Amino acid sequence: MLITEKFHSIQGEGTLTGVPMYFVRTNLCNLRCKWCDTTYSFTGGTEEPVRSLIEECSKVWEDWICLTGGEPLLQRDAKEFVSSLTGMGKKILIETGGSLDIEPFTKYDGTVIDMDVKTPSSGEERSLKKENLEKLRELDYIKMVIQNEIDFSFALEFLKNNLVKCEVILQPAWGTPPDWLVNRVIENRLNVRVMLQMHKIIYGEKRGV
Ligand SMILES: C[S@@+](CC[C@H](N)C(=O)[O-])C[C@H]1O[C@@H](n2cnc3c(N)ncnc32)[C@H](O)[C@@H]1O
Ligand SMILES: Nc1nc2[nH]cc(C(=O)O)c2c(=O)[nH]1
Ligand code: SF4
Ligand SMILES: [Mg+2]
C-alpha cells in the first residue's frame, strides 16, 4: 500500500470521536475537494507491503485502526488489509469520500464506514456513488462538510430526497462558525448531529495528530 503517514491519536471526527486509534493514511486521492485539509496525501508516499502493515497494526495497543487518506479505497490491498485485521479482532474505521464502491468493506463485522456526501463547496458534489447509500449499515455514518448556506440547502435537499438508514453528521468546514451551523440545524428542526474536528481543537492544524 502507498502510505502518507501513520500515527497514534484519538478519533477527531464522527460517531467514534474520542476513541484512541492507530491512523494509517494512504496516499493518492481521486477527488480534489477545495477545502481538503490533507492535500499532502496527493503526491509522494512510501510503498509498504500490505503484510508488514497488517503485522504492525495487529500489534498496536488500540482496539481501533483508522484507515484514511487520501482515498483509501483506491489502494489495491485495502481489502486484504481490512479482512486480515478484522479477522484478528481489530476494529477498523474507514474514511471514504463516497465515490468508490463501499460494498466489499461492509461484509466485515469489525468495520465502520464514514462516508462523505460531498457538498457544493467541495466542488465534488457530483462524485457520490449513489448505490453506496443502500449499502450503508446502521453503524456506519454519512458526513457532510458544510461551509456556507448553499451547502446547508444542499444537505436539506439531500435528506429530503434520500432515505438514510444511518446517522448523519454535519461537520463545519474548518473556519466556518459552528454556532451558525447549529442555529441553522435548530431553525430547520433537523435530526442530525453537528460535530467538530476535535483533533484540530486539541492540536491545531498539524499533520500526524
Ligand atoms: C481528509 S479526508 C480523507 C478520507 C476521504 N478522502 C474523505 O474525503 O472522506 C477525511 C475527512 O476530513 C474531512 N475534511 C477535509 N478537509 C476538511 C476541512 N477543511 N474541514 C472539515 N472537514 C474536512 C473530509 O470531508 C473527510 O470527511
Ligand atoms: N485525530 C484525527 N482524527 C481524524 N479523523 C479523520 C481524520 C482524517 O484526516 O481522515 C483524522 C485525523 O487526521 N486525525
Ligand atoms: S476526498 Fe478526502 S482526501 Fe480527497 S480531496 Fe476530498 S477531503 Fe481531501
Ligand atoms: Mg484530517
PDB file of C-alpha atoms in Angstrom, residues 1-204:
ATOM      1  CA  MET A   1       0.000   0.000   0.000  1.00  0.00           C
ATOM      2  CA  LEU A   2       1.149   3.534  -0.704  1.00  0.00           C
ATOM      3  CA  ILE A   3       1.345   5.285   2.671  1.00  0.00           C
ATOM      4  CA  THR A   4       1.479   9.007   3.547  1.00  0.00           C
ATOM      5  CA  GLU A   5       1.744   8.713   7.337  1.00  0.00           C
ATOM      6  CA  LYS A   6       0.881   6.592  10.384  1.00  0.00           C
ATOM      7  CA  PHE A   7       0.291   7.887  13.900  1.00  0.00           C
ATOM      8  CA  HIS A   8      -1.396   7.305  17.246  1.00  0.00           C
ATOM      9  CA  SER A   9      -4.198   9.715  18.174  1.00  0.00           C
ATOM     10  CA  ILE A  10      -7.807   9.833  19.236  1.00  0.00           C
ATOM     11  CA  GLN A  11     -10.533   9.880  16.638  1.00  0.00           C
ATOM     12  CA  GLY A  12     -11.352  13.520  15.959  1.00  0.00           C
ATOM     13  CA  GLU A  13     -14.404  13.179  13.714  1.00  0.00           C
ATOM     14  CA  GLY A  14     -17.727  11.421  13.658  1.00  0.00           C
ATOM     15  CA  THR A  15     -19.545   8.989  15.928  1.00  0.00           C
ATOM     16  CA  LEU A  16     -16.332   7.488  17.312  1.00  0.00           C
ATOM     17  CA  THR A  17     -14.847  10.837  18.355  1.00  0.00           C
ATOM     18  CA  GLY A  18     -12.548  10.445  21.333  1.00  0.00           C
ATOM     19  CA  VAL A  19     -11.707   6.776  20.781  1.00  0.00           C
ATOM     20  CA  PRO A  20      -7.961   6.016  20.664  1.00  0.00           C
ATOM     21  CA  MET A  21      -6.959   4.784  17.225  1.00  0.00           C
ATOM     22  CA  TYR A  22      -3.889   3.977  15.171  1.00  0.00           C
ATOM     23  CA  PHE A  23      -4.167   6.008  11.960  1.00  0.00           C
ATOM     24  CA  VAL A  24      -2.994   4.657   8.620  1.00  0.00           C
ATOM     25  CA  ARG A  25      -3.184   7.368   5.965  1.00  0.00           C
ATOM     26  CA  THR A  26      -2.906   6.102   2.417  1.00  0.00           C
ATOM     27  CA  ASN A  27      -1.585   8.216  -0.428  1.00  0.00           C
ATOM     28  CA  LEU A  28      -3.472   9.379  -3.558  1.00  0.00           C
ATOM     29  CA  CYS A  29      -6.996  10.712  -3.996  1.00  0.00           C
ATOM     30  CA  ASN A  30      -9.334  10.674  -6.979  1.00  0.00           C
ATOM     31  CA  LEU A  31     -11.116  13.853  -5.769  1.00  0.00           C
ATOM     32  CA  ARG A  32      -9.892  17.425  -5.189  1.00  0.00           C
ATOM     33  CA  CYS A  33     -12.125  18.986  -2.527  1.00  0.00           C
ATOM     34  CA  LYS A  34     -11.466  22.742  -2.439  1.00  0.00           C
ATOM     35  CA  TRP A  35     -11.144  22.771   1.353  1.00  0.00           C
ATOM     36  CA  CYS A  36      -9.211  19.498   1.678  1.00  0.00           C
ATOM     37  CA  ASP A  37      -7.009  19.608   4.785  1.00  0.00           C
ATOM     38  CA  THR A  38      -4.878  16.681   3.640  1.00  0.00           C
ATOM     39  CA  THR A  39      -3.558  17.778   0.248  1.00  0.00           C
ATOM     40  CA  TYR A  40      -0.149  16.431   1.281  1.00  0.00           C
ATOM     41  CA  SER A  41      -1.557  12.957   0.625  1.00  0.00           C
ATOM     42  CA  PHE A  42      -1.981  13.684  -3.110  1.00  0.00           C
ATOM     43  CA  THR A  43       1.650  13.052  -4.010  1.00  0.00           C
ATOM     44  CA  GLY A  44       4.702  11.215  -2.734  1.00  0.00           C
ATOM     45  CA  GLY A  45       4.091   8.399  -0.274  1.00  0.00           C
ATOM     46  CA  THR A  46       6.053   5.298   0.663  1.00  0.00           C
ATOM     47  CA  GLU A  47       5.206   1.859  -0.670  1.00  0.00           C
ATOM     48  CA  GLU A  48       4.780  -0.579   2.231  1.00  0.00           C
ATOM     49  CA  PRO A  49       3.979  -4.279   1.772  1.00  0.00           C
ATOM     50  CA  VAL A  50       0.448  -4.962   2.998  1.00  0.00           C
ATOM     51  CA  ARG A  51       1.669  -7.983   5.003  1.00  0.00           C
ATOM     52  CA  SER A  52       4.024  -5.868   7.117  1.00  0.00           C
ATOM     53  CA  LEU A  53       1.371  -3.178   7.620  1.00  0.00           C
ATOM     54  CA  ILE A  54      -1.053  -5.840   8.822  1.00  0.00           C
ATOM     55  CA  GLU A  55       1.550  -7.212  11.215  1.00  0.00           C
ATOM     56  CA  GLU A  56       2.324  -3.725  12.547  1.00  0.00           C
ATOM     57  CA  CYS A  57      -1.352  -2.864  13.037  1.00  0.00           C
ATOM     58  CA  SER A  58      -2.110  -6.207  14.673  1.00  0.00           C
ATOM     59  CA  LYS A  59       0.398  -5.308  17.420  1.00  0.00           C
ATOM     60  CA  VAL A  60      -0.756  -1.792  18.340  1.00  0.00           C
ATOM     61  CA  TRP A  61      -2.469  -1.429  21.719  1.00  0.00           C
ATOM     62  CA  GLU A  62      -5.537   0.328  20.341  1.00  0.00           C
ATOM     63  CA  ASP A  63      -8.655  -1.723  19.515  1.00  0.00           C
ATOM     64  CA  TRP A  64      -9.275   0.548  16.537  1.00  0.00           C
ATOM     65  CA  ILE A  65      -7.402   1.300  13.315  1.00  0.00           C
ATOM     66  CA  CYS A  66      -8.495   4.338  11.275  1.00  0.00           C
ATOM     67  CA  LEU A  67      -7.876   3.743   7.584  1.00  0.00           C
ATOM     68  CA  THR A  68      -7.952   7.124   5.885  1.00  0.00           C
ATOM     69  CA  GLY A  69      -6.235   9.067   3.141  1.00  0.00           C
ATOM     70  CA  GLY A  70      -6.302  10.415   0.508  1.00  0.00           C
ATOM     71  CA  GLU A  71      -8.826   7.872  -0.658  1.00  0.00           C
ATOM     72  CA  PRO A  72      -8.081   4.513   0.986  1.00  0.00           C
ATOM     73  CA  LEU A  73     -10.437   2.576  -1.290  1.00  0.00           C
ATOM     74  CA  LEU A  74      -8.099   3.336  -4.213  1.00  0.00           C
ATOM     75  CA  GLN A  75      -5.486   1.006  -2.717  1.00  0.00           C
ATOM     76  CA  ARG A  76      -5.494  -2.425  -4.308  1.00  0.00           C
ATOM     77  CA  ASP A  77      -4.575  -4.072  -0.994  1.00  0.00           C
ATOM     78  CA  ALA A  78      -7.207  -2.286   1.119  1.00  0.00           C
ATOM     79  CA  LYS A  79      -9.477  -5.366   1.129  1.00  0.00           C
ATOM     80  CA  GLU A  80      -6.719  -7.670   2.318  1.00  0.00           C
ATOM     81  CA  PHE A  81      -5.775  -5.123   4.989  1.00  0.00           C
ATOM     82  CA  VAL A  82      -9.341  -4.919   6.292  1.00  0.00           C
ATOM     83  CA  SER A  83     -10.185  -8.619   6.064  1.00  0.00           C
ATOM     84  CA  SER A  84      -6.975  -9.739   7.811  1.00  0.00           C
ATOM     85  CA  LEU A  85      -7.133  -7.235  10.654  1.00  0.00           C
ATOM     86  CA  THR A  86     -10.855  -7.665  11.361  1.00  0.00           C
ATOM     87  CA  GLY A  87     -10.176 -11.423  11.303  1.00  0.00           C
ATOM     88  CA  MET A  88      -7.651 -10.846  14.093  1.00  0.00           C
ATOM     89  CA  GLY A  89     -10.223  -8.935  16.155  1.00  0.00           C
ATOM     90  CA  LYS A  90      -9.225  -5.349  15.310  1.00  0.00           C
ATOM     91  CA  LYS A  91     -11.933  -2.846  14.505  1.00  0.00           C
ATOM     92  CA  ILE A  92     -11.457  -0.572  11.516  1.00  0.00           C
ATOM     93  CA  LEU A  93     -12.962   2.827  10.821  1.00  0.00           C
ATOM     94  CA  ILE A  94     -12.764   3.512   7.088  1.00  0.00           C
ATOM     95  CA  GLU A  95     -12.911   7.152   5.966  1.00  0.00           C
ATOM     96  CA  THR A  96     -14.028   7.426   2.358  1.00  0.00           C
ATOM     97  CA  GLY A  97     -15.088  10.227   0.058  1.00  0.00           C
ATOM     98  CA  GLY A  98     -18.080   8.228  -1.216  1.00  0.00           C
ATOM     99  CA  SER A  99     -17.192   7.990  -4.910  1.00  0.00           C
ATOM    100  CA  LEU A 100     -15.993   4.375  -4.898  1.00  0.00           C
ATOM    101  CA  ASP A 101     -17.839   1.128  -4.143  1.00  0.00           C
ATOM    102  CA  ILE A 102     -18.014   0.505  -0.392  1.00  0.00           C
ATOM    103  CA  GLU A 103     -19.711  -2.890  -0.663  1.00  0.00           C
ATOM    104  CA  PRO A 104     -16.627  -5.099  -0.175  1.00  0.00           C
ATOM    105  CA  PHE A 105     -15.890  -3.308   3.099  1.00  0.00           C
ATOM    106  CA  THR A 106     -19.406  -3.730   4.516  1.00  0.00           C
ATOM    107  CA  LYS A 107     -19.017  -7.514   4.652  1.00  0.00           C
ATOM    108  CA  TYR A 108     -16.923  -7.495   7.804  1.00  0.00           C
ATOM    109  CA  ASP A 109     -18.451  -7.119  11.252  1.00  0.00           C
ATOM    110  CA  GLY A 110     -15.494  -5.167  12.595  1.00  0.00           C
ATOM    111  CA  THR A 111     -15.755  -2.234  10.163  1.00  0.00           C
ATOM    112  CA  VAL A 112     -17.451   1.131  10.449  1.00  0.00           C
ATOM    113  CA  ILE A 113     -17.672   3.276   7.322  1.00  0.00           C
ATOM    114  CA  ASP A 114     -17.548   7.063   7.477  1.00  0.00           C
ATOM    115  CA  MET A 115     -18.780   8.086   4.041  1.00  0.00           C
ATOM    116  CA  ASP A 116     -18.727  11.691   2.922  1.00  0.00           C
ATOM    117  CA  VAL A 117     -21.509  13.060   0.789  1.00  0.00           C
ATOM    118  CA  LYS A 118     -19.588  15.882  -0.860  1.00  0.00           C
ATOM    119  CA  THR A 119     -21.254  19.300  -0.736  1.00  0.00           C
ATOM    120  CA  PRO A 120     -21.098  22.101  -3.396  1.00  0.00           C
ATOM    121  CA  SER A 121     -18.281  23.977  -1.621  1.00  0.00           C
ATOM    122  CA  SER A 122     -16.022  20.965  -2.205  1.00  0.00           C
ATOM    123  CA  GLY A 123     -16.502  21.268  -5.976  1.00  0.00           C
ATOM    124  CA  GLU A 124     -17.042  17.479  -5.962  1.00  0.00           C
ATOM    125  CA  GLU A 125     -20.788  17.340  -5.280  1.00  0.00           C
ATOM    126  CA  ARG A 126     -21.419  15.100  -8.286  1.00  0.00           C
ATOM    127  CA  SER A 127     -18.912  12.459  -7.156  1.00  0.00           C
ATOM    128  CA  LEU A 128     -21.184  10.333  -4.930  1.00  0.00           C
ATOM    129  CA  LYS A 129     -21.675   6.721  -5.997  1.00  0.00           C
ATOM    130  CA  LYS A 130     -25.395   6.663  -5.293  1.00  0.00           C
ATOM    131  CA  GLU A 131     -25.592   2.875  -4.848  1.00  0.00           C
ATOM    132  CA  ASN A 132     -23.451   3.273  -1.741  1.00  0.00           C
ATOM    133  CA  LEU A 133     -26.401   4.821   0.105  1.00  0.00           C
ATOM    134  CA  GLU A 134     -28.249   1.484   0.166  1.00  0.00           C
ATOM    135  CA  LYS A 135     -25.158  -0.380   1.291  1.00  0.00           C
ATOM    136  CA  LEU A 136     -24.544   1.621   4.453  1.00  0.00           C
ATOM    137  CA  ARG A 137     -25.324  -0.276   7.656  1.00  0.00           C
ATOM    138  CA  GLU A 138     -26.797   1.119  10.862  1.00  0.00           C
ATOM    139  CA  LEU A 139     -23.408   1.587  12.488  1.00  0.00           C
ATOM    140  CA  ASP A 140     -21.941   3.418   9.509  1.00  0.00           C
ATOM    141  CA  TYR A 141     -22.492   7.134   9.098  1.00  0.00           C
ATOM    142  CA  ILE A 142     -22.655   9.859   6.494  1.00  0.00           C
ATOM    143  CA  LYS A 143     -20.666  13.046   6.902  1.00  0.00           C
ATOM    144  CA  MET A 144     -21.383  16.282   5.080  1.00  0.00           C
ATOM    145  CA  VAL A 145     -18.917  19.153   5.359  1.00  0.00           C
ATOM    146  CA  ILE A 146     -20.826  22.444   5.483  1.00  0.00           C
ATOM    147  CA  GLN A 147     -19.128  25.725   4.607  1.00  0.00           C
ATOM    148  CA  ASN A 148     -21.995  28.022   3.646  1.00  0.00           C
ATOM    149  CA  GLU A 149     -25.719  28.471   3.056  1.00  0.00           C
ATOM    150  CA  ILE A 150     -25.535  26.703  -0.322  1.00  0.00           C
ATOM    151  CA  ASP A 151     -24.053  23.608   1.358  1.00  0.00           C
ATOM    152  CA  PHE A 152     -26.702  23.706   4.056  1.00  0.00           C
ATOM    153  CA  SER A 153     -29.517  23.871   1.471  1.00  0.00           C
ATOM    154  CA  PHE A 154     -27.855  21.021  -0.407  1.00  0.00           C
ATOM    155  CA  ALA A 155     -27.849  18.956   2.812  1.00  0.00           C
ATOM    156  CA  LEU A 156     -31.545  19.745   3.406  1.00  0.00           C
ATOM    157  CA  GLU A 157     -32.441  18.645  -0.125  1.00  0.00           C
ATOM    158  CA  PHE A 158     -30.298  15.540   0.152  1.00  0.00           C
ATOM    159  CA  LEU A 159     -32.002  14.481   3.384  1.00  0.00           C
ATOM    160  CA  LYS A 160     -35.439  15.191   1.940  1.00  0.00           C
ATOM    161  CA  ASN A 161     -34.789  13.116  -1.174  1.00  0.00           C
ATOM    162  CA  ASN A 162     -32.920  10.151   0.274  1.00  0.00           C
ATOM    163  CA  LEU A 163     -33.927   7.602   2.862  1.00  0.00           C
ATOM    164  CA  VAL A 164     -30.802   7.331   5.011  1.00  0.00           C
ATOM    165  CA  LYS A 165     -30.710   4.452   7.498  1.00  0.00           C
ATOM    166  CA  CYS A 166     -27.612   5.542   9.375  1.00  0.00           C
ATOM    167  CA  GLU A 167     -26.555   8.574  11.389  1.00  0.00           C
ATOM    168  CA  VAL A 168     -25.940  11.846   9.521  1.00  0.00           C
ATOM    169  CA  ILE A 169     -23.226  14.192  10.721  1.00  0.00           C
ATOM    170  CA  LEU A 170     -22.828  17.795   9.626  1.00  0.00           C
ATOM    171  CA  GLN A 171     -19.245  18.955  10.117  1.00  0.00           C
ATOM    172  CA  PRO A 172     -18.433  22.636   9.631  1.00  0.00           C
ATOM    173  CA  ALA A 173     -15.627  23.178   7.138  1.00  0.00           C
ATOM    174  CA  TRP A 174     -12.706  24.264   9.300  1.00  0.00           C
ATOM    175  CA  GLY A 175     -13.061  28.040   9.837  1.00  0.00           C
ATOM    176  CA  THR A 176     -16.847  28.078   9.400  1.00  0.00           C
ATOM    177  CA  PRO A 177     -18.537  29.340  12.595  1.00  0.00           C
ATOM    178  CA  PRO A 178     -20.048  26.289  14.353  1.00  0.00           C
ATOM    179  CA  ASP A 179     -22.755  28.408  16.056  1.00  0.00           C
ATOM    180  CA  TRP A 180     -24.073  29.436  12.624  1.00  0.00           C
ATOM    181  CA  LEU A 181     -24.440  25.759  11.650  1.00  0.00           C
ATOM    182  CA  VAL A 182     -26.030  24.758  14.964  1.00  0.00           C
ATOM    183  CA  ASN A 183     -28.554  27.610  14.639  1.00  0.00           C
ATOM    184  CA  ARG A 184     -29.431  26.563  11.096  1.00  0.00           C
ATOM    185  CA  VAL A 185     -29.997  22.954  12.250  1.00  0.00           C
ATOM    186  CA  ILE A 186     -32.283  24.082  15.084  1.00  0.00           C
ATOM    187  CA  GLU A 187     -34.230  26.524  12.879  1.00  0.00           C
ATOM    188  CA  ASN A 188     -34.849  23.713  10.401  1.00  0.00           C
ATOM    189  CA  ARG A 189     -35.620  21.055  13.063  1.00  0.00           C
ATOM    190  CA  LEU A 190     -33.104  18.717  11.501  1.00  0.00           C
ATOM    191  CA  ASN A 191     -32.456  15.427  13.299  1.00  0.00           C
ATOM    192  CA  VAL A 192     -28.751  15.251  12.519  1.00  0.00           C
ATOM    193  CA  ARG A 193     -25.604  15.557  14.624  1.00  0.00           C
ATOM    194  CA  VAL A 194     -23.305  18.562  14.354  1.00  0.00           C
ATOM    195  CA  MET A 195     -19.733  17.603  15.189  1.00  0.00           C
ATOM    196  CA  LEU A 196     -16.437  19.490  15.039  1.00  0.00           C
ATOM    197  CA  GLN A 197     -12.968  18.228  14.158  1.00  0.00           C
ATOM    198  CA  MET A 198     -11.836  17.692  17.718  1.00  0.00           C
ATOM    199  CA  HIS A 199      -8.198  16.871  16.886  1.00  0.00           C
ATOM    200  CA  LYS A 200      -7.807  20.362  15.382  1.00  0.00           C
ATOM    201  CA  ILE A 201      -9.330  21.935  18.502  1.00  0.00           C
ATOM    202  CA  ILE A 202      -6.839  19.982  20.616  1.00  0.00           C
ATOM    203  CA  TYR A 203      -3.683  20.241  18.477  1.00  0.00           C
ATOM    204  CA  GLY A 204      -4.336  22.917  15.853  1.00  0.00           C
TER     205      GLY A 204
END
